[in-house]
Amino acid sequence: SLKRFLRNISSTSNGKSQTLVINGDFFDFLRVDRIPDRKQAEDAKLVERWKSFLEAISHPAASGDLYAADKSESEYGFKTNDYKSVWKLLLIFEGHKIFFDALRSFLERDGNKLMILKGNHDLEFYWEAVRQAFVFFLAKEDVERYNAFNERVSFYQKSVVMNKELHIEHGHVFDPVTYATPDTLPRNRAELLLSVGSLFNRYVINKIEEIEPLFDNIKPPTNILKAVALHYPRKFLKIVFRHLVGAWRIVRKRHVLFAAKIIGKIFSVGLPVVVFIVLATVLYFKLQNAIADDIGRWVLNTIASLLGALAVRWVQSKLAGVDSSSSLLSHAKEVYRKNPSLKLITFGHTHTSEMSLMSDDCWYCNSGTWIPNIEINPNKVQDTNTFCVLHVINNDGTLQREPLLRWNDERGELERMIFFEISEKKQAR
């Protein structure tokens, strides 16, 4: 899809250079849990390429045993050290050759450029070694092409402002589940400090994807465990009692305030639930004994089932916490308040495309996602937010924004996104 999209915009550029901005979550390093195997000839070739790159940048790990992995890494994949992240990056390149061939061809045309912002799924772009490796592998490990691409590829850790009018940011920093600070572990600067969401991905979601790869596309993420519990109850218990418990131990250790908040929420929700269950159970059995006819008992069982379902739904809503699919509009307004000269603010992160006029001449846009979302109820793929494109034209130093677009891969053309405004009265209902 990206190959066809880039070929289309290149053919309509009229020789003008274009800049492709990838606003975070370009790669998903945490999904790569394969470590090199000494017994595999294929891995030996990859390790040799990995080692050659590390030697080229004079990395001390090049002289060590690159196959070495501790117990946790054998189970969940390499940790977040810079040189181990380069291994993951190499595997990503090997797994998506059509994608990177298209990106390479785009960069070789008409002075085109590539800008990459860091998101919560590719925190590894924090490392200089990873940024160098990306350009090196994209250049097909050719030194001359690598030097040329270095002039055309740029990386940004948080946000970028173009022409003093366009603010681009991924948006994960506004979500306490997906953001952690500082960037590295306080007692081990060689590893990244992963957010609560990233730890959940590493220790839980990866194991769920071994059951069904599409589970990760379920939105909101709080519904993933529900889907596993419904379809794979035995595997669900193993994931909860083995992998989820392990993830919780690390969260409790590295994110003390977040863990304390969760414990407090569980206690505040759990206490009234326990009282409700005890009282409801006692009342239920007393009424069962008092009602003689079958119709009366059927009515009682129906009411009990309804109340039980409502109780479960209430507990779920209270424990769900932050919904990563919620709008980032309020944060865009705060960015605009601090910099009123902006004409356009764009975020990503939520996987939901969005447009909103914040002032007479400043718009907020969310560019959605390029992967499908799955609604658990009804259980179907939603592609309306897929392949979104925000097109901005630099007209002699003045940025001209076009409507938010969507790449229609079936028709091979860009089309306008259609948005519906929900009034406050409708929301109140």
Short mmCIF file of C-alpha atoms in Angstrom, two decimals:
data_model
loop_
_atom_site.label_atom_id
_atom_site.label_comp_id
_atom_site.label_asym_id
_atom_site.label_seq_id
_atom_site.Cartn_x
_atom_site.Cartn_y
_atom_site.Cartn_z
CA SER A 1 0.00 0.00 0.00
CA LEU A 2 2.78 2.44 0.87
CA LYS A 3 4.60 1.55 -2.34
CA ARG A 4 1.53 2.44 -4.41
CA PHE A 5 0.93 5.61 -2.37
CA LEU A 6 4.52 6.88 -2.77
CA ARG A 7 4.52 6.04 -6.47
CA ASN A 8 1.32 8.05 -6.88
CA ILE A 9 2.50 11.21 -5.10
CA SER A 10 5.87 11.04 -6.88
CA SER A 11 4.19 10.86 -10.28
CA THR A 12 2.12 13.98 -9.51
CA SER A 13 4.88 16.11 -7.98
CA ASN A 14 5.84 17.88 -11.23
CA GLY A 15 9.50 17.60 -10.29
CA LYS A 16 9.07 19.35 -6.95
CA SER A 17 10.66 17.83 -3.87
CA GLN A 18 8.41 16.30 -1.21
CA THR A 19 8.91 15.60 2.47
CA LEU A 20 7.29 12.54 3.98
CA VAL A 21 6.67 12.98 7.71
CA ILE A 22 6.07 9.82 9.73
CA ASN A 23 4.51 11.00 12.97
CA GLY A 24 5.59 8.31 15.42
CA ASP A 25 4.97 4.58 15.80
CA PHE A 26 6.84 3.87 12.57
CA PHE A 27 8.22 0.61 13.99
CA ASP A 28 7.07 -1.59 16.84
CA PHE A 29 10.33 -2.70 18.44
CA LEU A 30 8.56 -4.45 21.31
CA ARG A 31 6.88 -6.84 18.86
CA VAL A 32 10.27 -8.22 17.82
CA ASP A 33 10.89 -10.98 20.35
CA ARG A 34 13.11 -13.22 18.21
CA ILE A 35 16.68 -13.55 19.44
CA PRO A 36 19.51 -15.00 17.31
CA ASP A 37 19.96 -18.77 17.39
CA ARG A 38 23.47 -20.18 17.04
CA LYS A 39 22.08 -23.28 15.31
CA GLN A 40 20.34 -21.33 12.54
CA ALA A 41 22.39 -20.54 9.42
CA GLU A 42 20.00 -17.71 8.53
CA ASP A 43 20.63 -16.08 11.90
CA ALA A 44 24.40 -16.42 11.47
CA LYS A 45 24.24 -14.26 8.32
CA LEU A 46 22.10 -11.66 10.08
CA VAL A 47 24.40 -11.57 13.10
CA GLU A 48 27.37 -11.03 10.78
CA ARG A 49 25.62 -7.98 9.24
CA TRP A 50 24.68 -6.79 12.72
CA LYS A 51 28.27 -7.14 13.90
CA SER A 52 29.65 -5.38 10.81
CA PHE A 53 27.48 -2.34 11.50
CA LEU A 54 28.48 -2.24 15.19
CA GLU A 55 32.15 -2.43 14.16
CA ALA A 56 31.63 0.39 11.66
CA ILE A 57 30.37 2.73 14.42
CA SER A 58 33.01 1.42 16.89
CA HIS A 59 30.41 0.05 19.30
CA PRO A 60 31.99 -1.96 22.17
CA ALA A 61 29.29 -4.66 21.87
CA ALA A 62 30.81 -5.70 18.51
CA SER A 63 33.59 -7.55 20.33
CA GLY A 64 31.18 -9.41 22.64
CA ASP A 65 28.92 -12.43 22.26
CA LEU A 66 25.95 -11.12 20.30
CA TYR A 67 24.05 -14.37 20.81
CA ALA A 68 24.06 -13.96 24.60
CA ALA A 69 20.62 -13.57 26.21
CA ASP A 70 19.44 -13.80 29.82
CA LYS A 71 16.40 -15.77 30.96
CA SER A 72 13.97 -12.89 30.48
CA GLU A 73 15.27 -12.18 26.96
CA SER A 74 14.95 -15.83 26.00
CA GLU A 75 11.26 -15.62 26.92
CA TYR A 76 10.34 -12.09 25.82
CA GLY A 77 13.03 -10.95 23.39
CA PHE A 78 16.02 -8.64 23.74
CA LYS A 79 15.87 -5.68 26.10
CA THR A 80 16.15 -2.05 24.97
CA ASN A 81 19.94 -1.56 24.84
CA ASP A 82 20.97 0.37 21.74
CA TYR A 83 22.89 -2.47 20.06
CA LYS A 84 20.10 -4.99 20.80
CA SER A 85 17.61 -2.55 19.31
CA VAL A 86 19.72 -2.53 16.13
CA TRP A 87 19.17 -6.32 15.89
CA LYS A 88 15.42 -5.76 16.10
CA LEU A 89 15.66 -3.05 13.45
CA LEU A 90 17.53 -5.40 11.12
CA LEU A 91 14.80 -8.03 11.50
CA ILE A 92 12.14 -5.41 10.70
CA PHE A 93 13.97 -4.49 7.51
CA GLU A 94 14.26 -8.15 6.54
CA GLY A 95 10.54 -8.69 7.14
CA HIS A 96 9.27 -5.73 5.09
CA LYS A 97 11.42 -5.49 1.98
CA ILE A 98 8.69 -4.13 -0.33
CA PHE A 99 7.98 -1.35 2.18
CA PHE A 100 11.62 -0.24 2.46
CA ASP A 101 12.29 -0.60 -1.27
CA ALA A 102 9.43 1.89 -1.79
CA LEU A 103 10.83 4.27 0.83
CA ARG A 104 14.30 4.00 -0.72
CA SER A 105 12.96 4.81 -4.19
CA PHE A 106 11.07 7.81 -2.78
CA LEU A 107 14.24 9.24 -1.21
CA GLU A 108 16.20 8.86 -4.43
CA ARG A 109 13.78 11.09 -6.40
CA ASP A 110 13.68 14.88 -6.83
CA GLY A 111 15.47 15.71 -3.57
CA ASN A 112 12.74 14.12 -1.46
CA LYS A 113 13.20 14.03 2.31
CA LEU A 114 12.03 11.92 5.23
CA MET A 115 11.24 13.15 8.75
CA ILE A 116 10.66 10.65 11.55
CA LEU A 117 9.18 11.54 14.94
CA LYS A 118 9.46 9.18 17.88
CA GLY A 119 6.30 7.53 19.25
CA ASN A 120 5.64 5.19 22.15
CA HIS A 121 6.13 2.09 19.97
CA ASP A 122 9.52 3.16 18.64
CA LEU A 123 11.17 4.72 21.68
CA GLU A 124 14.39 3.07 20.46
CA PHE A 125 14.90 6.02 18.10
CA TYR A 126 16.26 7.66 21.24
CA TRP A 127 19.55 5.83 20.55
CA GLU A 128 22.02 7.36 18.09
CA ALA A 129 23.06 3.84 17.03
CA VAL A 130 19.47 3.01 16.01
CA ARG A 131 19.10 6.21 13.99
CA GLN A 132 22.38 5.52 12.19
CA ALA A 133 21.38 1.90 11.60
CA PHE A 134 18.05 2.94 10.09
CA VAL A 135 19.74 5.11 7.45
CA PHE A 136 22.42 2.46 6.88
CA PHE A 137 19.95 -0.37 6.28
CA LEU A 138 17.70 1.90 4.21
CA ALA A 139 20.74 2.66 2.05
CA LYS A 140 21.19 -1.11 1.56
CA GLU A 141 24.43 -0.92 3.55
CA ASP A 142 26.07 1.11 0.80
CA VAL A 143 28.39 3.81 2.17
CA GLU A 144 27.92 6.28 -0.71
CA ARG A 145 24.12 6.03 -0.59
CA TYR A 146 24.28 6.19 3.24
CA ASN A 147 26.08 9.54 3.08
CA ALA A 148 23.50 10.88 0.61
CA PHE A 149 20.54 9.66 2.70
CA ASN A 150 21.99 11.22 5.84
CA GLU A 151 21.33 14.60 4.23
CA ARG A 152 17.70 13.70 3.58
CA VAL A 153 16.60 11.81 6.71
CA SER A 154 16.02 13.61 10.02
CA PHE A 155 14.77 12.45 13.41
CA TYR A 156 12.86 14.27 16.16
CA GLN A 157 12.48 13.11 19.74
CA LYS A 158 9.27 14.91 20.67
CA SER A 159 7.87 17.46 18.21
CA VAL A 160 8.75 19.72 15.32
CA VAL A 161 7.43 23.12 14.21
CA MET A 162 7.66 23.95 10.50
CA ASN A 163 7.58 27.52 9.15
CA LYS A 164 6.38 28.67 12.60
CA GLU A 165 2.89 27.56 11.53
CA LEU A 166 2.75 23.74 11.64
CA HIS A 167 3.18 21.81 14.91
CA ILE A 168 3.71 18.04 14.50
CA GLU A 169 3.79 15.69 17.50
CA HIS A 170 2.92 12.05 18.06
CA GLY A 171 0.90 12.69 21.23
CA HIS A 172 1.79 9.76 23.50
CA VAL A 173 3.27 12.16 26.07
CA PHE A 174 -0.28 13.20 27.00
CA ASP A 175 -1.22 9.64 27.98
CA PRO A 176 0.18 8.40 31.34
CA VAL A 177 -0.16 4.80 30.15
CA THR A 178 2.13 5.32 27.16
CA TYR A 179 4.60 7.91 28.46
CA ALA A 180 7.43 7.59 30.96
CA THR A 181 10.16 10.00 31.99
CA PRO A 182 13.18 10.09 32.04
CA ASP A 183 14.09 8.30 28.82
CA THR A 184 16.41 5.76 30.45
CA LEU A 185 16.38 3.72 33.64
CA PRO A 186 17.69 5.83 36.53
CA ARG A 187 20.14 3.12 37.60
CA ASN A 188 20.94 1.76 34.15
CA ARG A 189 21.35 4.40 31.45
CA ALA A 190 21.99 1.67 28.87
CA GLU A 191 18.30 0.68 28.84
CA LEU A 192 15.15 2.67 28.11
CA LEU A 193 12.52 3.32 30.75
CA LEU A 194 9.44 1.68 29.26
CA SER A 195 5.99 3.05 30.00
CA VAL A 196 3.24 0.98 31.61
CA GLY A 197 1.70 0.39 28.18
CA SER A 198 5.02 -0.72 26.70
CA LEU A 199 5.59 -3.17 29.53
CA PHE A 200 2.08 -4.53 28.97
CA ASN A 201 2.96 -4.97 25.29
CA ARG A 202 6.25 -6.73 25.99
CA TYR A 203 5.01 -9.17 28.62
CA VAL A 204 1.34 -9.68 27.73
CA ILE A 205 0.32 -8.56 24.22
CA ASN A 206 3.17 -10.44 22.54
CA LYS A 207 1.96 -13.65 24.18
CA ILE A 208 -1.60 -12.90 23.10
CA GLU A 209 -0.42 -12.39 19.52
CA GLU A 210 1.02 -15.90 19.56
CA ILE A 211 -2.62 -17.02 19.86
CA GLU A 212 -4.06 -14.62 17.28
CA PRO A 213 -1.98 -11.84 15.60
CA LEU A 214 -5.01 -9.59 15.01
CA PHE A 215 -5.80 -9.28 18.74
CA ASP A 216 -3.43 -6.30 18.94
CA ASN A 217 -5.65 -4.37 16.49
CA ILE A 218 -8.58 -4.37 18.92
CA LYS A 219 -9.47 -0.89 20.12
CA PRO A 220 -9.67 0.21 22.85
CA PRO A 221 -6.79 -1.93 24.20
CA THR A 222 -8.75 -2.65 27.39
CA ASN A 223 -10.92 -5.01 25.31
CA ILE A 224 -8.00 -7.26 24.28
CA LEU A 225 -8.06 -9.39 27.44
CA LYS A 226 -11.84 -9.61 27.17
CA ALA A 227 -11.51 -11.03 23.65
CA VAL A 228 -8.95 -13.61 24.78
CA ALA A 229 -11.07 -14.61 27.78
CA LEU A 230 -14.12 -15.15 25.54
CA HIS A 231 -12.36 -17.24 22.90
CA TYR A 232 -9.39 -18.86 24.70
CA PRO A 233 -10.25 -19.16 28.43
CA ARG A 234 -7.44 -21.63 29.26
CA LYS A 235 -4.73 -19.60 27.57
CA PHE A 236 -6.20 -16.49 29.16
CA LEU A 237 -5.57 -17.91 32.65
CA LYS A 238 -1.96 -18.71 31.76
CA ILE A 239 -1.38 -15.22 30.40
CA VAL A 240 -2.93 -13.59 33.46
CA PHE A 241 -1.21 -15.66 36.14
CA ARG A 242 2.20 -15.89 34.47
CA HIS A 243 2.86 -12.99 32.13
CA LEU A 244 0.50 -10.31 33.48
CA VAL A 245 1.76 -10.89 37.02
CA GLY A 246 5.33 -10.51 35.78
CA ALA A 247 4.49 -7.25 34.04
CA TRP A 248 2.76 -5.97 37.19
CA ARG A 249 5.89 -6.60 39.28
CA ILE A 250 7.94 -4.38 36.99
CA VAL A 251 5.23 -1.69 36.88
CA ARG A 252 5.10 -1.72 40.68
CA LYS A 253 8.88 -1.31 40.81
CA ARG A 254 9.44 1.32 38.09
CA HIS A 255 6.14 3.22 38.13
CA VAL A 256 5.36 3.48 41.83
CA LEU A 257 2.85 6.32 41.62
CA PHE A 258 0.94 4.67 38.77
CA ALA A 259 0.88 1.35 40.65
CA ALA A 260 -0.36 3.08 43.80
CA LYS A 261 -3.12 4.76 41.80
CA ILE A 262 -4.22 1.41 40.36
CA ILE A 263 -4.21 -0.25 43.80
CA GLY A 264 -6.26 2.61 45.21
CA LYS A 265 -8.73 2.36 42.36
CA ILE A 266 -9.05 -1.42 42.81
CA PHE A 267 -9.65 -0.95 46.53
CA SER A 268 -12.21 1.82 46.04
CA VAL A 269 -14.06 -0.25 43.45
CA GLY A 270 -13.50 -3.66 45.04
CA LEU A 271 -14.88 -2.86 48.50
CA PRO A 272 -18.36 -1.80 47.35
CA VAL A 273 -18.42 -4.70 44.87
CA VAL A 274 -17.70 -7.23 47.62
CA VAL A 275 -20.42 -5.72 49.82
CA PHE A 276 -22.84 -5.75 46.86
CA ILE A 277 -22.07 -9.41 46.04
CA VAL A 278 -22.53 -10.54 49.66
CA LEU A 279 -25.83 -8.69 50.12
CA ALA A 280 -27.12 -9.71 46.68
CA THR A 281 -26.26 -13.37 47.28
CA VAL A 282 -28.00 -13.48 50.66
CA LEU A 283 -31.09 -11.74 49.25
CA TYR A 284 -31.12 -14.00 46.18
CA PHE A 285 -31.19 -17.26 48.13
CA LYS A 286 -33.78 -15.94 50.56
CA LEU A 287 -36.06 -14.99 47.67
CA GLN A 288 -35.41 -18.35 45.99
CA ASN A 289 -36.67 -20.14 49.07
CA ALA A 290 -39.66 -17.79 49.40
CA ILE A 291 -40.82 -18.12 45.78
CA ALA A 292 -42.66 -21.36 45.04
CA ASP A 293 -43.69 -21.15 41.37
CA ASP A 294 -41.33 -21.50 38.36
CA ILE A 295 -42.37 -18.22 36.74
CA GLY A 296 -41.43 -16.26 39.84
CA ARG A 297 -38.03 -17.94 39.97
CA TRP A 298 -37.46 -17.23 36.27
CA VAL A 299 -38.21 -13.56 36.85
CA LEU A 300 -35.82 -13.55 39.84
CA ASN A 301 -33.02 -15.21 37.82
CA THR A 302 -33.53 -12.74 34.98
CA ILE A 303 -33.28 -9.76 37.34
CA ALA A 304 -30.23 -11.30 39.04
CA SER A 305 -28.48 -11.81 35.66
CA LEU A 306 -29.25 -8.24 34.62
CA LEU A 307 -27.90 -6.80 37.86
CA GLY A 308 -24.81 -8.99 37.59
CA ALA A 309 -24.13 -7.78 34.04
CA LEU A 310 -24.58 -4.15 35.12
CA ALA A 311 -22.20 -4.70 38.05
CA VAL A 312 -19.52 -6.17 35.75
CA ARG A 313 -19.93 -3.28 33.33
CA TRP A 314 -19.64 -0.76 36.17
CA VAL A 315 -16.45 -2.40 37.45
CA GLN A 316 -14.97 -2.46 33.97
CA SER A 317 -15.71 1.23 33.41
CA LYS A 318 -14.15 2.16 36.74
CA LEU A 319 -10.99 0.10 36.19
CA ALA A 320 -10.54 0.88 32.50
CA GLY A 321 -8.56 4.04 33.20
CA VAL A 322 -7.34 6.16 30.30
CA ASP A 323 -8.73 5.21 26.92
CA SER A 324 -5.90 5.68 24.40
CA SER A 325 -8.46 6.14 21.63
CA SER A 326 -9.85 9.35 23.20
CA SER A 327 -9.40 12.72 21.52
CA LEU A 328 -6.26 14.81 22.01
CA LEU A 329 -8.10 18.03 21.13
CA SER A 330 -7.73 19.52 24.63
CA HIS A 331 -3.96 19.07 24.44
CA ALA A 332 -3.89 20.66 20.99
CA LYS A 333 -5.66 23.68 22.47
CA GLU A 334 -2.98 23.90 25.16
CA VAL A 335 -0.24 23.80 22.49
CA TYR A 336 -2.04 26.57 20.61
CA ARG A 337 -2.42 28.65 23.78
CA LYS A 338 1.37 28.57 24.22
CA ASN A 339 2.04 29.34 20.55
CA PRO A 340 -0.85 31.36 19.02
CA SER A 341 1.06 31.90 15.74
CA LEU A 342 0.33 28.27 14.73
CA LYS A 343 -2.05 27.61 11.85
CA LEU A 344 -2.15 23.80 12.10
CA ILE A 345 -1.51 21.32 14.91
CA THR A 346 -1.41 17.60 14.19
CA PHE A 347 -1.12 14.57 16.45
CA GLY A 348 -1.38 10.82 15.89
CA HIS A 349 -1.29 8.12 18.58
CA THR A 350 -5.03 7.51 19.01
CA HIS A 351 -5.56 5.68 15.67
CA THR A 352 -8.66 7.85 15.13
CA SER A 353 -8.69 10.54 12.44
CA GLU A 354 -10.11 13.88 13.58
CA MET A 355 -10.44 17.51 12.50
CA SER A 356 -11.46 20.53 14.56
CA LEU A 357 -11.30 24.30 14.07
CA MET A 358 -9.76 25.75 17.26
CA SER A 359 -9.74 29.41 16.26
CA ASP A 360 -10.44 31.57 13.23
CA ASP A 361 -7.25 30.40 11.51
CA CYS A 362 -5.91 27.35 13.39
CA TRP A 363 -6.99 23.76 12.80
CA TYR A 364 -6.29 20.60 14.77
CA CYS A 365 -5.94 17.35 12.80
CA ASN A 366 -5.29 13.78 13.87
CA SER A 367 -3.93 11.73 11.00
CA GLY A 368 -5.35 8.41 12.18
CA THR A 369 -3.44 5.24 11.39
CA TRP A 370 -2.23 2.98 8.60
CA ILE A 371 -3.24 -0.28 10.32
CA PRO A 372 -6.81 -1.64 10.63
CA ASN A 373 -8.82 -1.24 13.82
CA ILE A 374 -11.05 -4.09 15.00
CA GLU A 375 -14.25 -3.36 16.90
CA ILE A 376 -14.93 -6.18 19.35
CA ASN A 377 -18.68 -5.52 19.24
CA PRO A 378 -19.63 -5.92 16.45
CA ASN A 379 -16.56 -7.98 15.59
CA LYS A 380 -15.55 -6.39 12.29
CA VAL A 381 -12.65 -4.51 10.75
CA GLN A 382 -13.04 -0.75 10.61
CA ASP A 383 -10.92 0.76 7.84
CA THR A 384 -12.29 4.31 7.79
CA ASN A 385 -9.33 5.58 9.82
CA THR A 386 -6.77 3.66 7.76
CA PHE A 387 -4.26 5.21 5.30
CA CYS A 388 -4.92 8.80 6.42
CA VAL A 389 -2.70 11.50 4.94
CA LEU A 390 -2.28 15.13 5.99
CA HIS A 391 -1.10 17.06 2.92
CA VAL A 392 0.54 20.46 3.42
CA ILE A 393 1.96 22.54 0.55
CA ASN A 394 4.86 24.93 1.08
CA ASN A 395 3.86 27.85 -1.15
CA ASP A 396 6.86 30.22 -1.14
CA GLY A 397 7.30 29.89 2.62
CA THR A 398 3.59 29.92 3.43
CA LEU A 399 2.02 26.63 4.40
CA GLN A 400 -1.19 25.77 2.61
CA ARG A 401 -3.23 22.99 4.22
CA GLU A 402 -5.43 20.74 2.13
CA PRO A 403 -8.36 18.77 3.62
CA LEU A 404 -7.38 15.63 5.50
CA LEU A 405 -7.02 12.91 2.89
CA ARG A 406 -7.19 9.15 2.75
CA TRP A 407 -5.25 6.89 0.40
CA ASN A 408 -7.81 4.69 -1.34
CA ASP A 409 -5.62 1.70 -2.10
CA GLU A 410 -8.25 -0.07 -4.22
CA ARG A 411 -8.73 2.91 -6.55
CA GLY A 412 -5.09 4.00 -6.38
CA GLU A 413 -5.82 7.63 -5.53
CA LEU A 414 -6.11 10.10 -2.67
CA GLU A 415 -9.62 11.09 -1.59
CA ARG A 416 -11.05 13.54 0.92
CA MET A 417 -11.94 12.30 4.37
CA ILE A 418 -15.57 12.82 5.40
CA PHE A 419 -16.14 13.98 8.99
CA PHE A 420 -19.32 14.27 11.02
CA GLU A 421 -19.68 16.82 13.78
CA ILE A 422 -21.33 15.61 17.00
CA SER A 423 -23.22 18.40 18.73
CA GLU A 424 -23.01 18.92 22.48
CA LYS A 425 -26.74 18.21 22.76
CA LYS A 426 -26.25 14.79 21.10
CA GLN A 427 -23.33 14.02 23.41
CA ALA A 428 -25.42 14.94 26.45
CA ARG A 429 -28.04 12.42 25.41
#
